[in-house]
PDB file of C-alpha atoms in Angstrom:
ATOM      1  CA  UNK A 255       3.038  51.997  38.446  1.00 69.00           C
ATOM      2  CA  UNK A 256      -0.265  50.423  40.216  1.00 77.00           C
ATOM      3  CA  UNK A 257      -1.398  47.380  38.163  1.00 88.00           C
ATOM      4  CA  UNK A 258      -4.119  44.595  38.209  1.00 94.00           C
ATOM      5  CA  UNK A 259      -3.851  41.236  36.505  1.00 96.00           C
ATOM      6  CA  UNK A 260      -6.093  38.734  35.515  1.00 97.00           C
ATOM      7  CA  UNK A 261      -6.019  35.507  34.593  1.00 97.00           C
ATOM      8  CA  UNK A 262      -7.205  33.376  32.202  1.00 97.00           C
ATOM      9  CA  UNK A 263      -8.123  35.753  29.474  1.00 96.00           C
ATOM     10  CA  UNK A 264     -10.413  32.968  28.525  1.00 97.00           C
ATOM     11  CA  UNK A 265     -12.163  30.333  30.231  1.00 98.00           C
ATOM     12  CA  UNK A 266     -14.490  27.762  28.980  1.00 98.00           C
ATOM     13  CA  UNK A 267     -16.675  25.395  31.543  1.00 97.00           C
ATOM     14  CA  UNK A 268     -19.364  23.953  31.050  1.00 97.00           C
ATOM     15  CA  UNK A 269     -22.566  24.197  32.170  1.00 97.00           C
ATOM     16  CA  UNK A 270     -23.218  23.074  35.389  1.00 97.00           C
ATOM     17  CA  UNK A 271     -19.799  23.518  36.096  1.00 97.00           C
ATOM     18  CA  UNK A 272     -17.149  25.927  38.686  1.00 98.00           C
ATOM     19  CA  UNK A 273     -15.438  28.858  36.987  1.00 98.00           C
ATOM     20  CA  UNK A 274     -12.573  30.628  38.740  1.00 98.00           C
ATOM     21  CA  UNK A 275     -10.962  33.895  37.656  1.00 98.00           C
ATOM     22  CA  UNK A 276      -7.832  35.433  39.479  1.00 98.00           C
ATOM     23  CA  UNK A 277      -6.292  38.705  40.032  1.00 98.00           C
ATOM     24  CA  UNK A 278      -3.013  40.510  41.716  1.00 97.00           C
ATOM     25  CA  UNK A 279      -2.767  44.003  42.515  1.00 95.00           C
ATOM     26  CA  UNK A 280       0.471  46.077  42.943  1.00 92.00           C
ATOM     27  CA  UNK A 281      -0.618  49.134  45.576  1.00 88.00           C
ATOM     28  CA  UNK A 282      -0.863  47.308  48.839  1.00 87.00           C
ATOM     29  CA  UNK A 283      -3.026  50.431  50.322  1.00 86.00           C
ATOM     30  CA  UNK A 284      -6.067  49.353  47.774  1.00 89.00           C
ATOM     31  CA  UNK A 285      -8.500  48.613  49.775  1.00 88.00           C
ATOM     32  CA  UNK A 286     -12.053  48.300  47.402  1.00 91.00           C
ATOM     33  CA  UNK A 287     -12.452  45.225  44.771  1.00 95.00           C
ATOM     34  CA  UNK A 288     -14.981  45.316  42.537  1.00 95.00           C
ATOM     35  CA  UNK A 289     -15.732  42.680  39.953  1.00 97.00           C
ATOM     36  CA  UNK A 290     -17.622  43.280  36.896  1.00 97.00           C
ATOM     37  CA  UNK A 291     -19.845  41.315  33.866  1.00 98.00           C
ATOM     38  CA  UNK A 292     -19.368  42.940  30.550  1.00 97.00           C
ATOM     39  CA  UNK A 293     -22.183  41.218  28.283  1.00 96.00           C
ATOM     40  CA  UNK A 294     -22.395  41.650  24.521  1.00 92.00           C
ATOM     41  CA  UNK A 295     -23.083  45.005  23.089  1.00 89.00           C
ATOM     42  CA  UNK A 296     -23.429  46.768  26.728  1.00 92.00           C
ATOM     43  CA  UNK A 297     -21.029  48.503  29.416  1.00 95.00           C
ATOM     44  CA  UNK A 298     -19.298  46.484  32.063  1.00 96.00           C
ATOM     45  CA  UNK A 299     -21.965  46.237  35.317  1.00 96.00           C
ATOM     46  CA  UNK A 300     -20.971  45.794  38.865  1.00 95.00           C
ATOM     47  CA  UNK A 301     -21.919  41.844  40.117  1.00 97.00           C
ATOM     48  CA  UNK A 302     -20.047  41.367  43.378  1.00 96.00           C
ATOM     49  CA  UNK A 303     -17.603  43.817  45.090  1.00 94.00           C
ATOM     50  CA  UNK A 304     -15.651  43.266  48.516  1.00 94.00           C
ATOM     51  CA  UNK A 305     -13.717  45.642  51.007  1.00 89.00           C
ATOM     52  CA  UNK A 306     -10.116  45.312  52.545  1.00 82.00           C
ATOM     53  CA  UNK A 307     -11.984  44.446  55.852  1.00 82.00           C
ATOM     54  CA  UNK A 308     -13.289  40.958  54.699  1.00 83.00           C
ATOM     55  CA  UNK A 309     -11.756  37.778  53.236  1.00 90.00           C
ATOM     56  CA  UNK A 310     -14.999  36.690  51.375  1.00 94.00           C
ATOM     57  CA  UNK A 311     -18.656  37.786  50.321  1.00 94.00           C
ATOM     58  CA  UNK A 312     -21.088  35.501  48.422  1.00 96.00           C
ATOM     59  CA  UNK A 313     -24.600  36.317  46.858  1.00 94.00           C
ATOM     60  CA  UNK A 314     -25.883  33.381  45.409  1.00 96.00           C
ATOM     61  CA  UNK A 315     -23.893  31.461  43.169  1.00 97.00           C
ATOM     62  CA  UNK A 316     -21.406  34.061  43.110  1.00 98.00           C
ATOM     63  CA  UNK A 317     -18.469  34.229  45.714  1.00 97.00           C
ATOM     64  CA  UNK A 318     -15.410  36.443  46.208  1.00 98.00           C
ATOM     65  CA  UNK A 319     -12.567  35.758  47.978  1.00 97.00           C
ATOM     66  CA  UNK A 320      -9.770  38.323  49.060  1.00 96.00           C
ATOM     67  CA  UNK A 321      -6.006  37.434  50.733  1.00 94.00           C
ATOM     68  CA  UNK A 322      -4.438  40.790  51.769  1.00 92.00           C
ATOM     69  CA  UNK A 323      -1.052  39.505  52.513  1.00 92.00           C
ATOM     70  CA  UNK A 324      -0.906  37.686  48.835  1.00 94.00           C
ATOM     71  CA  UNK A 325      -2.491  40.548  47.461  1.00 94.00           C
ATOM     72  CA  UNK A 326      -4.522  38.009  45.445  1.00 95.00           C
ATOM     73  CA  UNK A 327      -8.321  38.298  44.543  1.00 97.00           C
ATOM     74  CA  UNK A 328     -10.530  36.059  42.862  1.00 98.00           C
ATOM     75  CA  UNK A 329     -13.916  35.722  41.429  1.00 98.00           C
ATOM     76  CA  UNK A 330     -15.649  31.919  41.797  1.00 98.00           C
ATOM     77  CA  UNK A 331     -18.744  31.279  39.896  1.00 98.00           C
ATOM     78  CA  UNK A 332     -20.677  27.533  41.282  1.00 97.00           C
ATOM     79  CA  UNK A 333     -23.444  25.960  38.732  1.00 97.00           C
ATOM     80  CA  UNK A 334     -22.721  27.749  36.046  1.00 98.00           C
ATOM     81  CA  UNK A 335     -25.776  28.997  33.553  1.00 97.00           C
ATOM     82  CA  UNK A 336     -25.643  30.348  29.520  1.00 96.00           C
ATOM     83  CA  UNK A 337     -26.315  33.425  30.688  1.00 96.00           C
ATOM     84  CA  UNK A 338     -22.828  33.341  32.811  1.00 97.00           C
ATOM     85  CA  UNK A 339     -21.214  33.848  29.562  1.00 97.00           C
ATOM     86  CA  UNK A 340     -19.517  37.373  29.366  1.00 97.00           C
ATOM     87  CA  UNK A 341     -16.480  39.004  29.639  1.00 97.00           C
ATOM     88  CA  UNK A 342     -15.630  39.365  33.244  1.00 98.00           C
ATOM     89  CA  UNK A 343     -13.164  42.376  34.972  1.00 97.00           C
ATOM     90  CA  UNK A 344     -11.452  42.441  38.268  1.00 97.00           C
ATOM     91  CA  UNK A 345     -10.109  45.887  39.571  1.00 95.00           C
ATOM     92  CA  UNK A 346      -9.286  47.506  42.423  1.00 93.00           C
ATOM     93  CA  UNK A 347      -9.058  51.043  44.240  1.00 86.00           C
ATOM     94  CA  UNK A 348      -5.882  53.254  44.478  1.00 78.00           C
ATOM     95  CA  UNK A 349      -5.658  56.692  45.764  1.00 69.00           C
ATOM     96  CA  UNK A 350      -4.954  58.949  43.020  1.00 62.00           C
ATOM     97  CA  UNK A 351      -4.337  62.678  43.576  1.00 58.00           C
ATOM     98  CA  UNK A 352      -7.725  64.215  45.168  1.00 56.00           C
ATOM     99  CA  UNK A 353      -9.127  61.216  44.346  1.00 63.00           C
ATOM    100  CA  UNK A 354      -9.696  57.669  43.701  1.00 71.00           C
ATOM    101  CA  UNK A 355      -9.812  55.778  41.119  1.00 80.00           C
ATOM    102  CA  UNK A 356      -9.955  52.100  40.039  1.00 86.00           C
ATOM    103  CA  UNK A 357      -7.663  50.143  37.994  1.00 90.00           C
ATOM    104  CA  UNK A 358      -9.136  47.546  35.829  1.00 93.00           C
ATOM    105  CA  UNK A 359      -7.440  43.965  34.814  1.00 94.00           C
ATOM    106  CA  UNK A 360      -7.440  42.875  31.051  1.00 94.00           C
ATOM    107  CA  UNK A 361     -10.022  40.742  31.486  1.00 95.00           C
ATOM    108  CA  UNK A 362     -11.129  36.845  31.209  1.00 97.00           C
ATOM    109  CA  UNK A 363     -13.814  35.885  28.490  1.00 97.00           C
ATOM    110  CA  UNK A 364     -15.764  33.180  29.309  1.00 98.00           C
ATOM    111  CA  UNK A 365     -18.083  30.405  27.663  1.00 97.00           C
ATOM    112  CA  UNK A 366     -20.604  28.206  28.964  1.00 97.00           C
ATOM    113  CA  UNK A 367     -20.782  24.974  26.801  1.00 95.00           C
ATOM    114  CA  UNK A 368     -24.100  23.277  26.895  1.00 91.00           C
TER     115      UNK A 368
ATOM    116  CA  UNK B  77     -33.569  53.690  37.051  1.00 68.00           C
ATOM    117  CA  UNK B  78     -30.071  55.683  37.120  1.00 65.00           C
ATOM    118  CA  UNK B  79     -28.751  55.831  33.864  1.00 90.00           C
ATOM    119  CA  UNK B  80     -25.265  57.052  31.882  1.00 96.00           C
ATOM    120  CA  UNK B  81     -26.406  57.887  28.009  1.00 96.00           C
ATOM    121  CA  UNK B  82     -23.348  58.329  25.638  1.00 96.00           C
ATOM    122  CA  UNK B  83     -24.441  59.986  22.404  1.00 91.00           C
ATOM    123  CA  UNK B  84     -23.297  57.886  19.714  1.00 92.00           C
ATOM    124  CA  UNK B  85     -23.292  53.780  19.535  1.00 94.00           C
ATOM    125  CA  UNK B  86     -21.237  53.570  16.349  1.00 96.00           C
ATOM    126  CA  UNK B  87     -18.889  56.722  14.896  1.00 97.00           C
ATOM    127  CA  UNK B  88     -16.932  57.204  11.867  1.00 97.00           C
ATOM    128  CA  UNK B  89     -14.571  59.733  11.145  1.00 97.00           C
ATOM    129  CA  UNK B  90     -11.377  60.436   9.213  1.00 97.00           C
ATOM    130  CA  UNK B  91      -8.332  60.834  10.160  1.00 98.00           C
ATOM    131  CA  UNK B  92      -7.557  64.722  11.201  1.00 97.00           C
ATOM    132  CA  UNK B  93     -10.658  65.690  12.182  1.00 97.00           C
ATOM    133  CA  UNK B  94     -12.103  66.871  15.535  1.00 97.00           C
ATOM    134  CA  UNK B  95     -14.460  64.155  17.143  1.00 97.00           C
ATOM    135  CA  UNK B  96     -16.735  64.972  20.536  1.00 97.00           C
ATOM    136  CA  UNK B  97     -18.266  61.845  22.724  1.00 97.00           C
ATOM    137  CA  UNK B  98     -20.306  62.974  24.878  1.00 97.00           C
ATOM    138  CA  UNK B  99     -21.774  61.416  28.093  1.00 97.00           C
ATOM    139  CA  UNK B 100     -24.246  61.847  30.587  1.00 97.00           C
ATOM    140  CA  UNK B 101     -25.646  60.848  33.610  1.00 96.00           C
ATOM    141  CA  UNK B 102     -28.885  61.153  35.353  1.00 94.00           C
ATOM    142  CA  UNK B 103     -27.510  60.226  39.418  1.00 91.00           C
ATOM    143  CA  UNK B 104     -26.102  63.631  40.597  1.00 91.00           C
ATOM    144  CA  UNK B 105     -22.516  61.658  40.663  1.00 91.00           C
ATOM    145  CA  UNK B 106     -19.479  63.841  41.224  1.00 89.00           C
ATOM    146  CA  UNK B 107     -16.716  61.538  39.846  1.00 91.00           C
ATOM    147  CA  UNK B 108     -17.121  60.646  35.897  1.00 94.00           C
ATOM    148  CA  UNK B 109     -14.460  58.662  33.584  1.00 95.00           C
ATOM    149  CA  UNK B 110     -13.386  57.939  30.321  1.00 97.00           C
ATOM    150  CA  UNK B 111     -11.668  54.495  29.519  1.00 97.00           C
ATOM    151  CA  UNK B 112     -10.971  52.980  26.160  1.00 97.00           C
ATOM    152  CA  UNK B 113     -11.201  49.264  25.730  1.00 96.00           C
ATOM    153  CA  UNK B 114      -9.254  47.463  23.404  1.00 94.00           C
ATOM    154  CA  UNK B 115      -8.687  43.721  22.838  1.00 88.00           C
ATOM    155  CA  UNK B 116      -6.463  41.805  25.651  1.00 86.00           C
ATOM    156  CA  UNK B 117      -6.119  45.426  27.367  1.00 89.00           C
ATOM    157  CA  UNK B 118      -9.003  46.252  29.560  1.00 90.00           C
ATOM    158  CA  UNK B 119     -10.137  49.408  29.876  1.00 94.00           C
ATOM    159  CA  UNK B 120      -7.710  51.905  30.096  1.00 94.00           C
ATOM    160  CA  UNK B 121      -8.274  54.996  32.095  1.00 93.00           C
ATOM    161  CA  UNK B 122      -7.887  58.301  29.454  1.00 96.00           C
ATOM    162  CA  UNK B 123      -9.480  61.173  31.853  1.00 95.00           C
ATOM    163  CA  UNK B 124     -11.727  61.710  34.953  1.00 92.00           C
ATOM    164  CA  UNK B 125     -13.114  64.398  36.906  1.00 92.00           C
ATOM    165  CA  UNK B 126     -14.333  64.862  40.282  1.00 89.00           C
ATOM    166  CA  UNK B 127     -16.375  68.016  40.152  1.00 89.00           C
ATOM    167  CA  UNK B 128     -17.473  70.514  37.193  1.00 91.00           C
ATOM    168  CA  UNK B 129     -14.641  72.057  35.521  1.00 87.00           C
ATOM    169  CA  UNK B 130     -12.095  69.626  37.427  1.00 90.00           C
ATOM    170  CA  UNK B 131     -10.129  67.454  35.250  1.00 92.00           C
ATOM    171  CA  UNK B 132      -7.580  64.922  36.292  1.00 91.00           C
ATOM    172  CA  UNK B 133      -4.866  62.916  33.497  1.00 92.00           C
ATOM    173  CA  UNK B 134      -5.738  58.940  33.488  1.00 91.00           C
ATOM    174  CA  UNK B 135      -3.342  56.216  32.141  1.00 90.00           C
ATOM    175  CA  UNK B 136      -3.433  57.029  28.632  1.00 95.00           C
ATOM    176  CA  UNK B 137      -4.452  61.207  28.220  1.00 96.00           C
ATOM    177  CA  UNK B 138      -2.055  61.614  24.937  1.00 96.00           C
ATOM    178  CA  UNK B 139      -4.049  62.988  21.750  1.00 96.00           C
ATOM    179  CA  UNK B 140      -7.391  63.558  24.138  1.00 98.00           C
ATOM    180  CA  UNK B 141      -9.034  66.458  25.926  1.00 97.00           C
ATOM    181  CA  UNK B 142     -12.229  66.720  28.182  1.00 97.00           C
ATOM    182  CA  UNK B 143     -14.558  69.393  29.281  1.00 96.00           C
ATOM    183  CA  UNK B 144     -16.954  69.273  32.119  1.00 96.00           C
ATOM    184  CA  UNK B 145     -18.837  72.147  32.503  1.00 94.00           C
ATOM    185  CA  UNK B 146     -22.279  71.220  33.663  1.00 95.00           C
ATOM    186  CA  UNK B 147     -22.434  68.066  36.521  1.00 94.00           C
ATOM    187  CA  UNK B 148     -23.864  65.628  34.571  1.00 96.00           C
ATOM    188  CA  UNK B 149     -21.878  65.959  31.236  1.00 97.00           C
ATOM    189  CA  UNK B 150     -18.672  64.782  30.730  1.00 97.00           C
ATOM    190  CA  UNK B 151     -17.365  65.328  26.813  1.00 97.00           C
ATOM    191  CA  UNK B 152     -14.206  63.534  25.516  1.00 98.00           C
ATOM    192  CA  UNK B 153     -12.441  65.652  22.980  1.00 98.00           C
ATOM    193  CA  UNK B 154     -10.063  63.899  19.769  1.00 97.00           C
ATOM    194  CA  UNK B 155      -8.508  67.172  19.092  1.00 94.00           C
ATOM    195  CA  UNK B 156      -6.962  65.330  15.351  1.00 97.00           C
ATOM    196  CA  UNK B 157      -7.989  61.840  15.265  1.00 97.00           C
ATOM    197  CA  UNK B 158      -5.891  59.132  14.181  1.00 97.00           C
ATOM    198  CA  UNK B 159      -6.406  55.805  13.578  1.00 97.00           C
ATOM    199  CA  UNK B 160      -4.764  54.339  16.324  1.00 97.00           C
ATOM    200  CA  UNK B 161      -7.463  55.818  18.037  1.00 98.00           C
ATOM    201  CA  UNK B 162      -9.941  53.640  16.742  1.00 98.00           C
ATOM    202  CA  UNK B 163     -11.307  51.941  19.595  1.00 97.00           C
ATOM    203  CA  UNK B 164     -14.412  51.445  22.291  1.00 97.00           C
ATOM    204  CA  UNK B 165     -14.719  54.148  24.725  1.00 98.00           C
ATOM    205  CA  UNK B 166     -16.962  54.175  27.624  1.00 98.00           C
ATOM    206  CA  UNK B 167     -17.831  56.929  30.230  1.00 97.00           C
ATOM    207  CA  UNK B 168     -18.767  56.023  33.539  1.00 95.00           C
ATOM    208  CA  UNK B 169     -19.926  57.862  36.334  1.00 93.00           C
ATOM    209  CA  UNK B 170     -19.599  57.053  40.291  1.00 89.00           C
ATOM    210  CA  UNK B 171     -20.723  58.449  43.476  1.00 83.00           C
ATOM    211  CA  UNK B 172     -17.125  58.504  44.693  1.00 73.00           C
ATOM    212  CA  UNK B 173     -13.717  56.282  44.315  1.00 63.00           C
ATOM    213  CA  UNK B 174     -14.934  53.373  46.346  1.00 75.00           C
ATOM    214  CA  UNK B 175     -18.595  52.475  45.022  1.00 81.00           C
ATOM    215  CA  UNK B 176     -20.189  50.756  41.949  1.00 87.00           C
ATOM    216  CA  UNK B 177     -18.994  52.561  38.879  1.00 91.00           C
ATOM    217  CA  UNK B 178     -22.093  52.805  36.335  1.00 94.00           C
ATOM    218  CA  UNK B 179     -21.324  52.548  32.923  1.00 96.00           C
ATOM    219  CA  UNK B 180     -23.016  53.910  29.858  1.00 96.00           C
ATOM    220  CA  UNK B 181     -23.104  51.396  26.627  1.00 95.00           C
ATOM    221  CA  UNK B 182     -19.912  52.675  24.998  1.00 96.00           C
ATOM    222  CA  UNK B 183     -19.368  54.164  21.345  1.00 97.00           C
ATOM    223  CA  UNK B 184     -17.172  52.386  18.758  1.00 97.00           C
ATOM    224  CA  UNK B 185     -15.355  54.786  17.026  1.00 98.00           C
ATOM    225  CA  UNK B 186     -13.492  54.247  13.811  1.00 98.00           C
ATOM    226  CA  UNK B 187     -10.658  56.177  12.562  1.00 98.00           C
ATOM    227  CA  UNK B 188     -10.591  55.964   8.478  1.00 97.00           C
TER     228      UNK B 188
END
């Protein structure tokens, strides 16, 4: 079946530092990416998403790139801060039924070190 | 401030018994979820529903029910619980498929 995967399942940079996390996907018709910050003690929220019609979105010190062909994704993260530290899920959209529905990745933990 | 309330943080319960999570959002969304998220697995897609009294299977349905009967409520039913169903669950609620989910704060639920 459809599947996402992630890697690393943890990361540790630190501060001030570049952290990169990378995903596959299976279903070549996905077409929606979403990335999302899962912080202690709260639900995952939405940081940075991108659509089958681009190859890259930033918004501030966060930057997504997308290769179609590869069917690679990845989340980059420039200067990061303590507050960067989370755990961090890549996913994407396949059409399910009436419906669709996104598949998440396993996830990559990851540490700032002051 | 759109918000998804689930009604328990932390549960208990022993093995057997009947245990209802309930969730609920505040955005008029059609589409709303239940995952479980376990260590090293993500979240795991158990059910979902795209309208009131519409119910569609996820990854991982076995040993679970839902019921939606009102728009903004979506309940997650352990008909007997068992302890490998001790785990974090989180509802979520969307507009449709392709835009930001918005997750409630999950409920940690221990099987004894």
């Amino acid at each position: 079946g459809e599947n996402v995967e992630q890697h690393p399942s943890t990361l540790s940079v630190q501060e001030g530092d570049s952290a990169v996390i990378k995903c596959t996907y299976s279903d070549s018709a996905s077409n929606y990416f979403p990335w999302y910050k899962q912080e202690l003690g709260k639900g995952p929220q939405l940081i940075i998403d991108i659509r089958s019609n681009v190859g890259e979105k930033k918004d501030q010190r966060i930057a997504v790139t997308l290769n179609k062909t590869a069917k690679h994704f990845s989340l980059h993260i420039t200067e990061t801060q303590p507050e960067d530290s989370a755990v961090y899920f890549c996913a994407a959209s396949i059409r399910y039924s009436s419906a669709s529905k996104i598949i998440f990745g396993s996830g990559t933990r990851l540490s700032i070190r002051p | 401030d759109v918000k998804v309330t689930q009604s328990s943080r932390y549960l208990v319960k022993r093995t057997g018994e009947k245990v209802f999570l309930e969730c609920v959002q505040d955005m008029d969304h059609e589409n709303m979820f239940w995952y479980r998220q376990d260590p090293g697995l993500g979240l795991r897609l158990i059910y979902f529903s795209y309208d009131v009294k519409m119910k569609e299977k996820g990854d991982i349905p076995e040993g679970y029910s839902v019921s939606r009967e009102k728009k903004e409520r979506f309940s997650l039913i352990l008909e007997s619980a068992s302890t490998n169903q001790t785990s974090m669950y989180l509802c979520a609620s969307v507009r449709d498929g392709l835009h930001e989910q918005f997750f409630g704060p999950g409920t940690r639920l221990t099987v004894l």
